[in-house]
Amino acid sequence: MLKKIQAFFAAEEADDVNDEAALHLAAAVLLVEVAKSDHVIRDIQIERLKAVLKHEWQLDDADLGDLVEVARDAAEAHASLHEQIALVNANFSAQQKFNLVRGLWEVAYANDELHHHEELLIRRLADLMHVSHTDFIRGKHLVLEARERH
């Protein structure tokens, strides 16, 4: 997977925008952005991020480690999330977008507190992915309800 992701960055234009590794990376970068939006990436947030990616795409631990490493590098290297949002919008179903927004909430709440920068970023990303405000709120409540059960 790492070679596919690195090839994605090396290519001037992706030949196949449906490339699964590129889609995984786009989602991972967005998740990393939420984790770092309060200026501190905590280990618990990285573990939650990996769990979200593993659940959504059934990736093994080695691929998850590679993906998160490349996503963290990409999040540091690029100021704009335009490319990731464009890939998500072009290739994700409405359900996949909702699942991603729910995953963003999971990462934000991983450390048992929600920073206002995290909430603002999730709102912005949901808007850019054309996720309704209702689904934005529903995703948040699903995460909070799951946390209360555990």
mmCIF file of C-alpha atoms in Angstrom:
data_model
loop_
_atom_site.group_PDB
_atom_site.id
_atom_site.type_symbol
_atom_site.label_atom_id
_atom_site.label_comp_id
_atom_site.label_asym_id
_atom_site.label_seq_id
_atom_site.Cartn_x
_atom_site.Cartn_y
_atom_site.Cartn_z
ATOM 1 C CA MET A 1 0.000 0.000 0.000
ATOM 2 C CA LEU A 2 2.805 2.419 0.839
ATOM 3 C CA LYS A 3 4.198 2.155 -2.686
ATOM 4 C CA LYS A 4 0.774 2.951 -4.146
ATOM 5 C CA ILE A 5 0.412 5.984 -1.915
ATOM 6 C CA GLN A 6 3.903 7.225 -2.712
ATOM 7 C CA ALA A 7 3.216 6.720 -6.412
ATOM 8 C CA PHE A 8 0.080 8.788 -5.978
ATOM 9 C CA PHE A 9 2.135 11.723 -4.726
ATOM 10 C CA ALA A 10 4.853 11.225 -7.330
ATOM 11 C CA ALA A 11 2.444 11.260 -10.274
ATOM 12 C CA GLU A 12 1.600 14.627 -11.784
ATOM 13 C CA GLU A 13 -1.905 13.379 -12.429
ATOM 14 C CA ALA A 14 -3.469 10.255 -11.061
ATOM 15 C CA ASP A 15 -4.339 8.002 -13.967
ATOM 16 C CA ASP A 16 -7.118 6.338 -12.027
ATOM 17 C CA VAL A 17 -8.837 8.557 -9.455
ATOM 18 C CA ASN A 18 -10.681 5.492 -8.222
ATOM 19 C CA ASP A 19 -7.398 4.030 -6.996
ATOM 20 C CA GLU A 20 -8.288 2.620 -3.610
ATOM 21 C CA ALA A 21 -5.010 3.678 -1.987
ATOM 22 C CA ALA A 22 -5.618 7.293 -3.018
ATOM 23 C CA LEU A 23 -9.107 7.189 -1.505
ATOM 24 C CA HIS A 24 -7.787 5.681 1.713
ATOM 25 C CA LEU A 25 -5.147 8.398 1.850
ATOM 26 C CA ALA A 26 -7.687 11.167 1.250
ATOM 27 C CA ALA A 27 -9.801 9.953 4.175
ATOM 28 C CA ALA A 28 -6.747 9.442 6.385
ATOM 29 C CA VAL A 29 -5.473 12.971 5.720
ATOM 30 C CA LEU A 30 -8.847 14.433 6.719
ATOM 31 C CA LEU A 31 -8.830 12.359 9.905
ATOM 32 C CA VAL A 32 -5.271 13.507 10.696
ATOM 33 C CA GLU A 33 -6.286 17.116 10.128
ATOM 34 C CA VAL A 34 -8.983 16.798 12.789
ATOM 35 C CA ALA A 35 -6.517 15.145 15.177
ATOM 36 C CA LYS A 36 -4.038 17.992 14.775
ATOM 37 C CA SER A 37 -6.548 20.856 14.675
ATOM 38 C CA ASP A 38 -6.076 21.556 18.391
ATOM 39 C CA HIS A 39 -2.282 21.669 17.783
ATOM 40 C CA VAL A 40 -1.598 18.393 19.635
ATOM 41 C CA ILE A 41 -1.916 14.943 18.099
ATOM 42 C CA ARG A 42 -2.430 12.467 20.892
ATOM 43 C CA ASP A 43 -1.646 8.756 20.654
ATOM 44 C CA ILE A 44 -5.259 7.943 21.535
ATOM 45 C CA GLN A 45 -6.401 9.966 18.512
ATOM 46 C CA ILE A 46 -4.031 8.072 16.211
ATOM 47 C CA GLU A 47 -5.313 4.772 17.600
ATOM 48 C CA ARG A 48 -8.932 5.893 17.047
ATOM 49 C CA LEU A 49 -8.022 7.074 13.536
ATOM 50 C CA LYS A 50 -6.552 3.648 12.758
ATOM 51 C CA ALA A 51 -9.669 1.949 14.125
ATOM 52 C CA VAL A 52 -11.904 4.100 11.902
ATOM 53 C CA LEU A 53 -9.822 3.279 8.808
ATOM 54 C CA LYS A 54 -9.623 -0.410 9.695
ATOM 55 C CA HIS A 55 -13.374 -0.640 10.201
ATOM 56 C CA GLU A 56 -14.194 1.160 6.959
ATOM 57 C CA TRP A 57 -11.694 -0.621 4.688
ATOM 58 C CA GLN A 58 -10.585 -3.748 6.562
ATOM 59 C CA LEU A 59 -6.910 -2.818 6.317
ATOM 60 C CA ASP A 60 -4.260 -4.849 8.115
ATOM 61 C CA ASP A 61 -1.998 -3.323 10.746
ATOM 62 C CA ALA A 62 0.984 -2.930 8.420
ATOM 63 C CA ASP A 63 -1.089 -1.088 5.815
ATOM 64 C CA LEU A 64 -2.662 1.064 8.541
ATOM 65 C CA GLY A 65 0.746 2.045 9.872
ATOM 66 C CA ASP A 66 1.965 2.982 6.395
ATOM 67 C CA LEU A 67 -1.223 4.858 5.594
ATOM 68 C CA VAL A 68 -1.177 6.906 8.790
ATOM 69 C CA GLU A 69 2.513 7.717 8.361
ATOM 70 C CA VAL A 70 1.983 8.991 4.808
ATOM 71 C CA ALA A 71 -1.203 10.830 5.838
ATOM 72 C CA ARG A 72 0.630 12.628 8.636
ATOM 73 C CA ASP A 73 3.402 13.637 6.226
ATOM 74 C CA ALA A 74 0.845 14.803 3.662
ATOM 75 C CA ALA A 75 -1.075 16.785 6.272
ATOM 76 C CA GLU A 76 2.130 18.583 7.232
ATOM 77 C CA ALA A 77 3.238 19.158 3.638
ATOM 78 C CA HIS A 78 -0.003 20.518 2.188
ATOM 79 C CA ALA A 79 -1.947 23.526 3.416
ATOM 80 C CA SER A 80 -4.978 22.818 1.261
ATOM 81 C CA LEU A 81 -7.392 19.930 1.577
ATOM 82 C CA HIS A 82 -8.841 20.566 -1.880
ATOM 83 C CA GLU A 83 -7.374 17.401 -3.415
ATOM 84 C CA GLN A 84 -8.686 15.155 -0.637
ATOM 85 C CA ILE A 85 -12.141 16.740 -0.707
ATOM 86 C CA ALA A 86 -12.276 16.419 -4.498
ATOM 87 C CA LEU A 87 -11.412 12.706 -4.312
ATOM 88 C CA VAL A 88 -14.009 12.106 -1.604
ATOM 89 C CA ASN A 89 -16.719 13.991 -3.476
ATOM 90 C CA ALA A 90 -15.971 12.240 -6.765
ATOM 91 C CA ASN A 91 -15.761 8.719 -5.370
ATOM 92 C CA PHE A 92 -17.566 8.306 -2.050
ATOM 93 C CA SER A 93 -21.234 7.461 -1.744
ATOM 94 C CA ALA A 94 -23.430 9.495 0.592
ATOM 95 C CA GLN A 95 -23.119 6.679 3.159
ATOM 96 C CA GLN A 96 -19.313 6.647 2.890
ATOM 97 C CA LYS A 97 -19.242 10.416 3.388
ATOM 98 C CA PHE A 98 -21.464 10.084 6.449
ATOM 99 C CA ASN A 99 -19.197 7.311 7.788
ATOM 100 C CA LEU A 100 -16.195 9.569 7.265
ATOM 101 C CA VAL A 101 -17.865 12.448 9.132
ATOM 102 C CA ARG A 102 -18.709 10.050 11.958
ATOM 103 C CA GLY A 103 -15.048 8.968 11.942
ATOM 104 C CA LEU A 104 -13.971 12.602 12.178
ATOM 105 C CA TRP A 105 -16.127 12.920 15.316
ATOM 106 C CA GLU A 106 -14.593 9.718 16.725
ATOM 107 C CA VAL A 107 -11.080 11.114 16.317
ATOM 108 C CA ALA A 108 -12.098 14.461 17.829
ATOM 109 C CA TYR A 109 -13.632 12.802 20.897
ATOM 110 C CA ALA A 110 -10.883 10.178 21.312
ATOM 111 C CA ASN A 111 -9.218 12.181 24.083
ATOM 112 C CA ASP A 112 -12.537 12.752 25.928
ATOM 113 C CA GLU A 113 -12.760 16.419 25.056
ATOM 114 C CA LEU A 114 -13.862 18.374 22.038
ATOM 115 C CA HIS A 115 -11.782 21.405 21.142
ATOM 116 C CA HIS A 116 -13.671 24.141 19.312
ATOM 117 C CA HIS A 117 -11.157 23.985 16.439
ATOM 118 C CA GLU A 118 -12.001 20.299 15.957
ATOM 119 C CA GLU A 119 -15.727 20.996 15.790
ATOM 120 C CA LEU A 120 -15.238 23.890 13.364
ATOM 121 C CA LEU A 121 -13.065 21.790 11.086
ATOM 122 C CA ILE A 122 -15.510 18.887 11.075
ATOM 123 C CA ARG A 123 -18.337 21.293 10.199
ATOM 124 C CA ARG A 124 -16.269 22.772 7.371
ATOM 125 C CA LEU A 125 -15.296 19.352 6.024
ATOM 126 C CA ALA A 126 -18.887 18.099 6.207
ATOM 127 C CA ASP A 127 -20.027 21.165 4.264
ATOM 128 C CA LEU A 128 -17.339 20.653 1.620
ATOM 129 C CA MET A 129 -18.340 16.991 1.279
ATOM 130 C CA HIS A 130 -21.994 18.010 0.893
ATOM 131 C CA VAL A 131 -23.033 16.185 4.069
ATOM 132 C CA SER A 132 -26.241 17.669 5.431
ATOM 133 C CA HIS A 133 -26.319 19.450 8.765
ATOM 134 C CA THR A 134 -28.707 16.744 9.964
ATOM 135 C CA ASP A 135 -26.157 14.019 9.181
ATOM 136 C CA PHE A 136 -23.358 16.143 10.668
ATOM 137 C CA ILE A 137 -25.294 16.274 13.965
ATOM 138 C CA ARG A 138 -26.451 12.635 13.702
ATOM 139 C CA GLY A 139 -22.829 11.499 13.326
ATOM 140 C CA LYS A 140 -21.839 13.465 16.418
ATOM 141 C CA HIS A 141 -24.688 12.001 18.456
ATOM 142 C CA LEU A 142 -23.916 8.439 17.341
ATOM 143 C CA VAL A 143 -20.335 8.867 18.543
ATOM 144 C CA LEU A 144 -21.444 10.385 21.861
ATOM 145 C CA GLU A 145 -24.009 7.619 22.429
ATOM 146 C CA ALA A 146 -21.418 4.936 21.692
ATOM 147 C CA ARG A 147 -18.999 6.567 24.132
ATOM 148 C CA GLU A 148 -21.658 6.593 26.862
ATOM 149 C CA ARG A 149 -22.259 2.857 26.402
ATOM 150 C CA HIS A 150 -18.574 2.059 26.968
#
